[in-house]
PDB file of C-alpha atoms (C1' of nucleotides) in Angstrom:
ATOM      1  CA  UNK A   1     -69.344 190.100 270.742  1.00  0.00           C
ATOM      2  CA  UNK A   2     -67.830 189.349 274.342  1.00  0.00           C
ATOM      3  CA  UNK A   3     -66.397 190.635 277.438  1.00  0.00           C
ATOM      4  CA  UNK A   4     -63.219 193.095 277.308  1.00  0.00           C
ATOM      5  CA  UNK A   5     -60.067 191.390 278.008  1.00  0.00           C
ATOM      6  CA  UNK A   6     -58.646 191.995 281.729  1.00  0.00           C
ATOM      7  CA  UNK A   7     -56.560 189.807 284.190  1.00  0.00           C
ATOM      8  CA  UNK A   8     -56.823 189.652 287.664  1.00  0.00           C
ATOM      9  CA  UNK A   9     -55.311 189.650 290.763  1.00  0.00           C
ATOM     10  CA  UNK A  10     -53.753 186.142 290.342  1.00  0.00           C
ATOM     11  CA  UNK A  11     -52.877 187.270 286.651  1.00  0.00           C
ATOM     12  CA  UNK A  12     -55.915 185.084 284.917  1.00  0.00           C
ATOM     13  CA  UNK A  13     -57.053 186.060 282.025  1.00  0.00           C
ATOM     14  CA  UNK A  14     -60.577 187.319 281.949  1.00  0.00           C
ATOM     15  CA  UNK A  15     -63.160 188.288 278.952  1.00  0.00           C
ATOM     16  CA  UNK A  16     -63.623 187.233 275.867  1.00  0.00           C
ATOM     17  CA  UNK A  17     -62.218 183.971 274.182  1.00  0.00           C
ATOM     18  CA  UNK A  18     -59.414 184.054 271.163  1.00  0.00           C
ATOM     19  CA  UNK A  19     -59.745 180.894 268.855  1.00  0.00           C
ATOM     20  CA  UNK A  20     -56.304 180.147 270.153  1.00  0.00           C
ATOM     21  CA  UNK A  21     -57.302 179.464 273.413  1.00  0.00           C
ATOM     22  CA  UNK A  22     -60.484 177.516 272.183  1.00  0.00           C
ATOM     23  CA  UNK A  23     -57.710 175.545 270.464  1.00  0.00           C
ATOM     24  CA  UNK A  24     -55.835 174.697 273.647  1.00  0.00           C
ATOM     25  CA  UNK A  25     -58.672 174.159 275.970  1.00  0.00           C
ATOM     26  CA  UNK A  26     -59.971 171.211 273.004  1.00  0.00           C
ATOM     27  CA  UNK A  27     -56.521 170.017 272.865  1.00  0.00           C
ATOM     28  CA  UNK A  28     -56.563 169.642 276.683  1.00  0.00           C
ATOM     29  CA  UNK A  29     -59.770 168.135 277.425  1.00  0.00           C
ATOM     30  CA  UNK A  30     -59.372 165.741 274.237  1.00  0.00           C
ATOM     31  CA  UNK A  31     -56.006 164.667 276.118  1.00  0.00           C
ATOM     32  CA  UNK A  32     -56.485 164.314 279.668  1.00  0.00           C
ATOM     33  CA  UNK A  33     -60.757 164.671 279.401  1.00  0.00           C
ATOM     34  CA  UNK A  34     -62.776 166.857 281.719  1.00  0.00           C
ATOM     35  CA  UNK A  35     -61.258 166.168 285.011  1.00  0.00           C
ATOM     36  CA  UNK A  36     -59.914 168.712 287.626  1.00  0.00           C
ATOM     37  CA  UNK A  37     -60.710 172.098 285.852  1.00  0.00           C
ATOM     38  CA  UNK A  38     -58.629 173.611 288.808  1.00  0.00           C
ATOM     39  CA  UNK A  39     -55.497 172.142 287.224  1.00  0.00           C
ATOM     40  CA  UNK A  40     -55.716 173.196 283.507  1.00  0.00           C
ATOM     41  CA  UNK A  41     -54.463 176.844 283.980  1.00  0.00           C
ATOM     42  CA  UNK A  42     -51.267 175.043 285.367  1.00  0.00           C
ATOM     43  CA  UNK A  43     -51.308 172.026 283.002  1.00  0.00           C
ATOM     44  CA  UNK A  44     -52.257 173.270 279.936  1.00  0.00           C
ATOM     45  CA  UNK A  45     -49.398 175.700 278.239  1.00  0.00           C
ATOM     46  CA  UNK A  46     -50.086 178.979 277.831  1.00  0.00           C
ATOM     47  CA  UNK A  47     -54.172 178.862 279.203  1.00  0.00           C
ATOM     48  CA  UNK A  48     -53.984 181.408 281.183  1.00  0.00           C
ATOM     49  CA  UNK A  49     -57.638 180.806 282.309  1.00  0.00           C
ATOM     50  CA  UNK A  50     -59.357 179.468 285.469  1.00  0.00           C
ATOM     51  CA  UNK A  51     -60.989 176.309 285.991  1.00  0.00           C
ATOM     52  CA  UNK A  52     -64.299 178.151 286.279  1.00  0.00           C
ATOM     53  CA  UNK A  53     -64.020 179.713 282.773  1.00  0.00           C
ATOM     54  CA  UNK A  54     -62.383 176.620 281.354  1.00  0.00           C
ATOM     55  CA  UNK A  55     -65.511 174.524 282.307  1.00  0.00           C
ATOM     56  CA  UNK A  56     -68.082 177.013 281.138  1.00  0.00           C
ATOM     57  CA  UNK A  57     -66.373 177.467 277.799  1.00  0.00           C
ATOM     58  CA  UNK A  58     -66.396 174.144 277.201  1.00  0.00           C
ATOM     59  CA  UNK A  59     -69.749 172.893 278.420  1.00  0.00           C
ATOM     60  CA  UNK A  60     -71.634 176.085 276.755  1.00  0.00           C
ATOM     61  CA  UNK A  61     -69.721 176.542 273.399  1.00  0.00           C
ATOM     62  CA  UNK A  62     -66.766 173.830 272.752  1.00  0.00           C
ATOM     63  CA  UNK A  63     -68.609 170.846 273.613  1.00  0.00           C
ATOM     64  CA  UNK A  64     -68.991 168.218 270.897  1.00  0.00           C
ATOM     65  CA  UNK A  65     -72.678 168.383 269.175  1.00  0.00           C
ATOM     66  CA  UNK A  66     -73.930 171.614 270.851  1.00  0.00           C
ATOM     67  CA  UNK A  67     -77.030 172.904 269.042  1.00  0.00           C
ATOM     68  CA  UNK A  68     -76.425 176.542 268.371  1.00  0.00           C
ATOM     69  CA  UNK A  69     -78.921 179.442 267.089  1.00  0.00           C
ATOM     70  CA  UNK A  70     -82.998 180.058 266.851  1.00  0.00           C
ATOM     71  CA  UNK A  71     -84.916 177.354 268.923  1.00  0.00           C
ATOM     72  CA  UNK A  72     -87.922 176.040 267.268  1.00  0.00           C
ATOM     73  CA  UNK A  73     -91.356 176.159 268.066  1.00  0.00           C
ATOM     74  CA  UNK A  74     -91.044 172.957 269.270  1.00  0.00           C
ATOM     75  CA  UNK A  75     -88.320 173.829 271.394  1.00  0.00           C
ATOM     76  CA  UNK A  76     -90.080 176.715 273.158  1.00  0.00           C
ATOM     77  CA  UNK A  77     -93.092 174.609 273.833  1.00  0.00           C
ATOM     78  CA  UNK A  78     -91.039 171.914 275.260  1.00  0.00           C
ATOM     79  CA  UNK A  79     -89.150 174.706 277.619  1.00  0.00           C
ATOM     80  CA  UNK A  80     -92.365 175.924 278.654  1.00  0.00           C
ATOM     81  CA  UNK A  81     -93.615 172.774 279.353  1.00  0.00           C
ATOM     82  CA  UNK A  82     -90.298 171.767 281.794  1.00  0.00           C
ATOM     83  CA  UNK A  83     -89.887 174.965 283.355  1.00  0.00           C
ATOM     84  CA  UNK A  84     -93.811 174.588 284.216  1.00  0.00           C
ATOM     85  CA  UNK A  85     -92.917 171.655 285.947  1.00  0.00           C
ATOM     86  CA  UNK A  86     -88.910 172.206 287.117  1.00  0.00           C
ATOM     87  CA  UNK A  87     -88.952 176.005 287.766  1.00  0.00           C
ATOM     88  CA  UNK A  88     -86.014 177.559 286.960  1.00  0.00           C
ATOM     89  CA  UNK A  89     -83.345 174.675 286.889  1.00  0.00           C
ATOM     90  CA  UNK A  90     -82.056 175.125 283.553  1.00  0.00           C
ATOM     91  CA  UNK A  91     -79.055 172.234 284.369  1.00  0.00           C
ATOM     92  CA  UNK A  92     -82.207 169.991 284.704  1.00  0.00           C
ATOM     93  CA  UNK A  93     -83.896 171.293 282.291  1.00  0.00           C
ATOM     94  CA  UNK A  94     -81.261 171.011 279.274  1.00  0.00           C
ATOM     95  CA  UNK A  95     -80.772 167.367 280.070  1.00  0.00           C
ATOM     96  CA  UNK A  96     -84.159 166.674 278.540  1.00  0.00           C
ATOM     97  CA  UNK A  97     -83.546 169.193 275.696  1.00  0.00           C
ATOM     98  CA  UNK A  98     -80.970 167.732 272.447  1.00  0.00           C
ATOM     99  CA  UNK A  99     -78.015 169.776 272.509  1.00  0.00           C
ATOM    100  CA  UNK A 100     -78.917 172.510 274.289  1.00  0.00           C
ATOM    101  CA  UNK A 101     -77.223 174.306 276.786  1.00  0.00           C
ATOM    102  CA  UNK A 102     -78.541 175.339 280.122  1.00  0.00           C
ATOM    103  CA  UNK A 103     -77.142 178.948 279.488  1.00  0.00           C
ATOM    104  CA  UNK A 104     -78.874 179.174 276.200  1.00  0.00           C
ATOM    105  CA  UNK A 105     -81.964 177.728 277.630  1.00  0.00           C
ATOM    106  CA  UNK A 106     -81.929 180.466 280.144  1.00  0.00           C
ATOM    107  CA  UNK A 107     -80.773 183.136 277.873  1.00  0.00           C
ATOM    108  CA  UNK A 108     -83.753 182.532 275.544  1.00  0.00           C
ATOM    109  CA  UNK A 109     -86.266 182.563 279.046  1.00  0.00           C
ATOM    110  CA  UNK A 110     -85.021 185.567 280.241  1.00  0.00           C
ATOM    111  CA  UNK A 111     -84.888 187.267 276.788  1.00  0.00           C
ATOM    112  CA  UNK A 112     -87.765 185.927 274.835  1.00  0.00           C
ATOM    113  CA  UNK A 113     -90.131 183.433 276.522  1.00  0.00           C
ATOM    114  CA  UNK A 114     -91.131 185.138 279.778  1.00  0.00           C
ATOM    115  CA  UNK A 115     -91.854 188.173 277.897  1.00  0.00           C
ATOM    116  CA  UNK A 116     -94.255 186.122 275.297  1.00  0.00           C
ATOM    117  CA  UNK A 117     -96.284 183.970 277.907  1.00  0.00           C
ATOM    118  CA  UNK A 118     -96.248 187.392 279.795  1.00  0.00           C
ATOM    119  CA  UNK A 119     -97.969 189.060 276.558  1.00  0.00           C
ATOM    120  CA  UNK A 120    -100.279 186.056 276.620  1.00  0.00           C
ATOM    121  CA  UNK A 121    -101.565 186.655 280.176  1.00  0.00           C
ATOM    122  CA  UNK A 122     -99.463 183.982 281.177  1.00  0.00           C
ATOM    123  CA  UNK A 123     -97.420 184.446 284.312  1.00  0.00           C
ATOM    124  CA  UNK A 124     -94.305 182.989 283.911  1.00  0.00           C
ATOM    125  CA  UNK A 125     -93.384 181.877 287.331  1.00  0.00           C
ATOM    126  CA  UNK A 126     -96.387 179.906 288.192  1.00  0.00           C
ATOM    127  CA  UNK A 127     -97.803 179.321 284.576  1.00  0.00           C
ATOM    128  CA  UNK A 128    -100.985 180.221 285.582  1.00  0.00           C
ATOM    129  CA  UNK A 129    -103.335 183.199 284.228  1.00  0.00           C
ATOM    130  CA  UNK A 130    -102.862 186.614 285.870  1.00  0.00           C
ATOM    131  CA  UNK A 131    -106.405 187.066 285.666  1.00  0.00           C
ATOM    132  CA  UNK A 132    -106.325 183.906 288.190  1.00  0.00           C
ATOM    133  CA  UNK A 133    -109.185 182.254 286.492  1.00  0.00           C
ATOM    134  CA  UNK A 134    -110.215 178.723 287.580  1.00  0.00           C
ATOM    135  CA  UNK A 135    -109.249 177.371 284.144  1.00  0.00           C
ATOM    136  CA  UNK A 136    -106.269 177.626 282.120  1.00  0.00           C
ATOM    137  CA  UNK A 137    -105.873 178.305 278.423  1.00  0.00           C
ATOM    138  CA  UNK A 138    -102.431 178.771 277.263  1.00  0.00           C
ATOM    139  CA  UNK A 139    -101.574 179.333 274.059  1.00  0.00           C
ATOM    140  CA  UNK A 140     -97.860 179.527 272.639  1.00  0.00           C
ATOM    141  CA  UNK A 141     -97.469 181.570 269.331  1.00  0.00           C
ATOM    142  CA  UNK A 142     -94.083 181.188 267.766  1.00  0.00           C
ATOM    143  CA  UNK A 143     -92.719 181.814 264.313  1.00  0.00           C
ATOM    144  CA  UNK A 144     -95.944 180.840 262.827  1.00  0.00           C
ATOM    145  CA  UNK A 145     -96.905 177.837 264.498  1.00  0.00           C
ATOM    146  CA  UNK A 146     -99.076 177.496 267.488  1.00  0.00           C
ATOM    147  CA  UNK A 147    -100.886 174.737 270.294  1.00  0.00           C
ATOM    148  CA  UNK A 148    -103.243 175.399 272.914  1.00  0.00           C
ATOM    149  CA  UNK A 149    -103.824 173.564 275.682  1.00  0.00           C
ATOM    150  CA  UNK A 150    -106.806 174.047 278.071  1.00  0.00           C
ATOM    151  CA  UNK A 151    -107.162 172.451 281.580  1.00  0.00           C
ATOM    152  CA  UNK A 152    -107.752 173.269 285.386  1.00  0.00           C
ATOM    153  CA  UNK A 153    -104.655 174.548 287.231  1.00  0.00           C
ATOM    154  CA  UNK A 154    -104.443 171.873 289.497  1.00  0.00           C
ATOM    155  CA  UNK A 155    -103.553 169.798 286.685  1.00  0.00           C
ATOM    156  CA  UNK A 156     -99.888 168.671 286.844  1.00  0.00           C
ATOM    157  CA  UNK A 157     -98.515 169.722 283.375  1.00  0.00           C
ATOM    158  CA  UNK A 158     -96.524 166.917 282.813  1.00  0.00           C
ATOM    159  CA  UNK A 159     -99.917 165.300 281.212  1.00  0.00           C
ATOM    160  CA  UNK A 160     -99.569 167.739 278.077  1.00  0.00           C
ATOM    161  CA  UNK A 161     -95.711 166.563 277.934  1.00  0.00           C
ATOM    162  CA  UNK A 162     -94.717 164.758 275.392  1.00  0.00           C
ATOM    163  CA  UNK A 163     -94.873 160.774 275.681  1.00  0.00           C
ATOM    164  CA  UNK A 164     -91.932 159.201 277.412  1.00  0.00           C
ATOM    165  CA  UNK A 165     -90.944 162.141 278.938  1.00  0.00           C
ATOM    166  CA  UNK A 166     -94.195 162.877 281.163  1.00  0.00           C
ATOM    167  CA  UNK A 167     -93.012 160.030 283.664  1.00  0.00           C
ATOM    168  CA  UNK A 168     -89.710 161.361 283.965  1.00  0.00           C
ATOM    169  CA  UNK A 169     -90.900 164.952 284.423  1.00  0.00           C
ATOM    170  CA  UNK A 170     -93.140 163.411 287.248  1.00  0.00           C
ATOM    171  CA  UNK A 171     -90.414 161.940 288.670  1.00  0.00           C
ATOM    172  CA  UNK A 172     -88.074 165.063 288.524  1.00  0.00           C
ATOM    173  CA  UNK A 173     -90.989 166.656 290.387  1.00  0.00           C
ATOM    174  CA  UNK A 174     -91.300 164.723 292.911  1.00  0.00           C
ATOM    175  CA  UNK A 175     -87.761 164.480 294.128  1.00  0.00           C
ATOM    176  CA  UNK A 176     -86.904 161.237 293.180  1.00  0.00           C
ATOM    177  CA  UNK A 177     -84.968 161.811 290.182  1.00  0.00           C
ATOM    178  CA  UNK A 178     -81.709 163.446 291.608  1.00  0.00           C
ATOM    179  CA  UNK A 179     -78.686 164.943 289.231  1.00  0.00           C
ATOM    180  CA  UNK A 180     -75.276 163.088 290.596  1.00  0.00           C
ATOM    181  CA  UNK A 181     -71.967 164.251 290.314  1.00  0.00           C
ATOM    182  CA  UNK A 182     -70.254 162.143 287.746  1.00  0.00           C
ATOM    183  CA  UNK A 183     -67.135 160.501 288.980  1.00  0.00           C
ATOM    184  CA  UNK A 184     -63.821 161.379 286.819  1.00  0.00           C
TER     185      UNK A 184
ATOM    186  C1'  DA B   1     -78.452 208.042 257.222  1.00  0.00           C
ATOM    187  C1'  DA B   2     -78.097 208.525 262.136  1.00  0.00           C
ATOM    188  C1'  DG B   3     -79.236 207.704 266.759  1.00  0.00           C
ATOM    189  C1'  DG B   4     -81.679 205.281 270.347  1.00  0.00           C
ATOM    190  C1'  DA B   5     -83.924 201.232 272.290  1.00  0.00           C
ATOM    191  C1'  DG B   6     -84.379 196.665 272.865  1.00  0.00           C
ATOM    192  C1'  DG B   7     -82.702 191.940 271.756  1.00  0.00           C
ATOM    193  C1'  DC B   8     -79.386 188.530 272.078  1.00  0.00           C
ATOM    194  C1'  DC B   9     -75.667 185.945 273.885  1.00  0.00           C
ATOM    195  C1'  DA B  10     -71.085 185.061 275.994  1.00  0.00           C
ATOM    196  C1'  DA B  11     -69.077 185.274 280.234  1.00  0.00           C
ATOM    197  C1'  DC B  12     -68.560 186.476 285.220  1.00  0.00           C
ATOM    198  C1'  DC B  13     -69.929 186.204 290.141  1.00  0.00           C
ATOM    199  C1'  DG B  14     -71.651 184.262 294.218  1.00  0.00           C
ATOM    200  C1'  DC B  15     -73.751 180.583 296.473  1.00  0.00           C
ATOM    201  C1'  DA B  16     -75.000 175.804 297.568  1.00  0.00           C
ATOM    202  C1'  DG B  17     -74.075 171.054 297.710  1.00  0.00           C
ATOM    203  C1'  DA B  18     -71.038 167.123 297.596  1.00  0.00           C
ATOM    204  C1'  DG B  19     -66.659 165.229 298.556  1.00  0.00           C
ATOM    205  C1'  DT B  20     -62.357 165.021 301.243  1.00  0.00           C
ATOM    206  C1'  DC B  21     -59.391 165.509 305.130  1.00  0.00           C
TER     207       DC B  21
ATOM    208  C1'  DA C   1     -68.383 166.256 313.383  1.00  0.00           C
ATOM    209  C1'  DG C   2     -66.627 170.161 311.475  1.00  0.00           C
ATOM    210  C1'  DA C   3     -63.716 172.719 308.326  1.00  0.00           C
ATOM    211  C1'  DC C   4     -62.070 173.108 303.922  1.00  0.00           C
ATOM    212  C1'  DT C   5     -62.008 172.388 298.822  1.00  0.00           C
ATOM    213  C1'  DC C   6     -63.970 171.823 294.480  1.00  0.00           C
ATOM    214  C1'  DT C   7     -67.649 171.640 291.167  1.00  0.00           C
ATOM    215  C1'  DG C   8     -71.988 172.853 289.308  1.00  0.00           C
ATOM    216  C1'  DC C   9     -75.792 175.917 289.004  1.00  0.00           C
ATOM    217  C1'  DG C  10     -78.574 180.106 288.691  1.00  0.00           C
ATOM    218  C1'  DG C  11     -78.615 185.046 288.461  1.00  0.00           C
ATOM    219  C1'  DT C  12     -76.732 188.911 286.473  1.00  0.00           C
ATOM    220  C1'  DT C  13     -73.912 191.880 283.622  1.00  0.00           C
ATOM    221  C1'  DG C  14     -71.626 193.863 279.575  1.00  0.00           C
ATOM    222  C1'  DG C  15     -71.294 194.724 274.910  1.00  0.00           C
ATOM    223  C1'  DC C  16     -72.341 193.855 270.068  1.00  0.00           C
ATOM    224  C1'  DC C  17     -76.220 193.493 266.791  1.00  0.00           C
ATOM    225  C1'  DT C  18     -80.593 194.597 264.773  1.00  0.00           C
ATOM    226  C1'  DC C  19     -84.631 197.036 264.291  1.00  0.00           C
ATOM    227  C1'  DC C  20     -87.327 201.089 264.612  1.00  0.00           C
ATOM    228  C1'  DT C  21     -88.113 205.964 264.442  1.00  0.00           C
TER     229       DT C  21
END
DNA sequence: AAGGAGGCCAACCGCAGAGTC
DNA sequence: AGACTCTGCGGTTGGCCTCCT
């Protein structure tokens, strides 16, 4: 799979990755860590890549202890259940999801999950019937496994959340929980 | 078996926000 | 205070894969 290879204008390499860059950019970031991704094309020899690509490369495939493949039923019910709450910020979103990447997370939306809550008369913006009934019954079928929940719509969803994470879900609502840069 | 359609996923682009000068 | 730089995020695209007809 992947992008054609190109370069552009300031002779960066575009497109797919070779294992032989994966190689370098590891080597790199296991030497000097994951500070100033504008200075690895010059630092590291022969990664002909820009910080931009660096960074995604490693936070969406290199990254130590990335989960890769299907996501379980469990999974799916626990992305409906965030994006219900945090809309479509996947960055947030991953954080409460093990391993997970926000680009998978949103690859698996846009490909699979709006189209199923879609199918079930779910719309997937506002998570709330297309009909527009008064009452809400959702129901998520996956891979042979299935939960409903019922409730009215002005019902936060966080309450169906799993425990421990409801509080922080409110809180991530409401503002109050806010993603900081993290200092080199 | 072949061709088309849709699914899946890696990667790019543009924008917004935070930090620095 | 404003301009500039850098990073992170979300949306979108491109191309291979798989399934269906």
């Amino acid at each position: 799979m992947g992008r054609k290879t190109w370069f552009d204008d300031d002779g960066m390499k575009k497109g797919e990755w070779t294992a032989e860059e994966d190689e370098k950019l590891i080597a790199y970031i296991n030497e000097h860590g994951m500070c100033d991704w504008r200075s690895i094309p010059k630092r590291a020899v022969g990664l002909r890549r820009c910080g931009k690509s660096c960074r995604l490369r490693w936070l969406n495939y290199l990254r130590p202890g990335i989960k890769r493949g299907k996501f379980t039923p469990q999974e799916e019910e626990k992305i409906i259940k965030l994006h219900a709450v945090l809309g479509n910020r996947w960055a947030s979103i991953a954080k409460h999801m093990e391993n997970r990447t926000d680009n998978d997370i949103k690859n698996h939306w846009n490909s699979c999950l709006k189209k199923k809550l879609s199918r079930n008369g779910i719309d997937p913006m506002t998570h709330e019937p297309i009909n527009n009934n008064l009452t809400v019954t959702t129901t998520y079928v996956e891979c042979g496994s299935s939960s409903t929940t019922t409730g009215p719509t002005t019902e936060s969803h966080c309450s169906s959340a799993p425990s421990g994470s409801a509080c922080l879900l409110n809180k991530l609502a409401a503002g109050s929980v806010k993603s900081l840069r993290r200092p080199c």
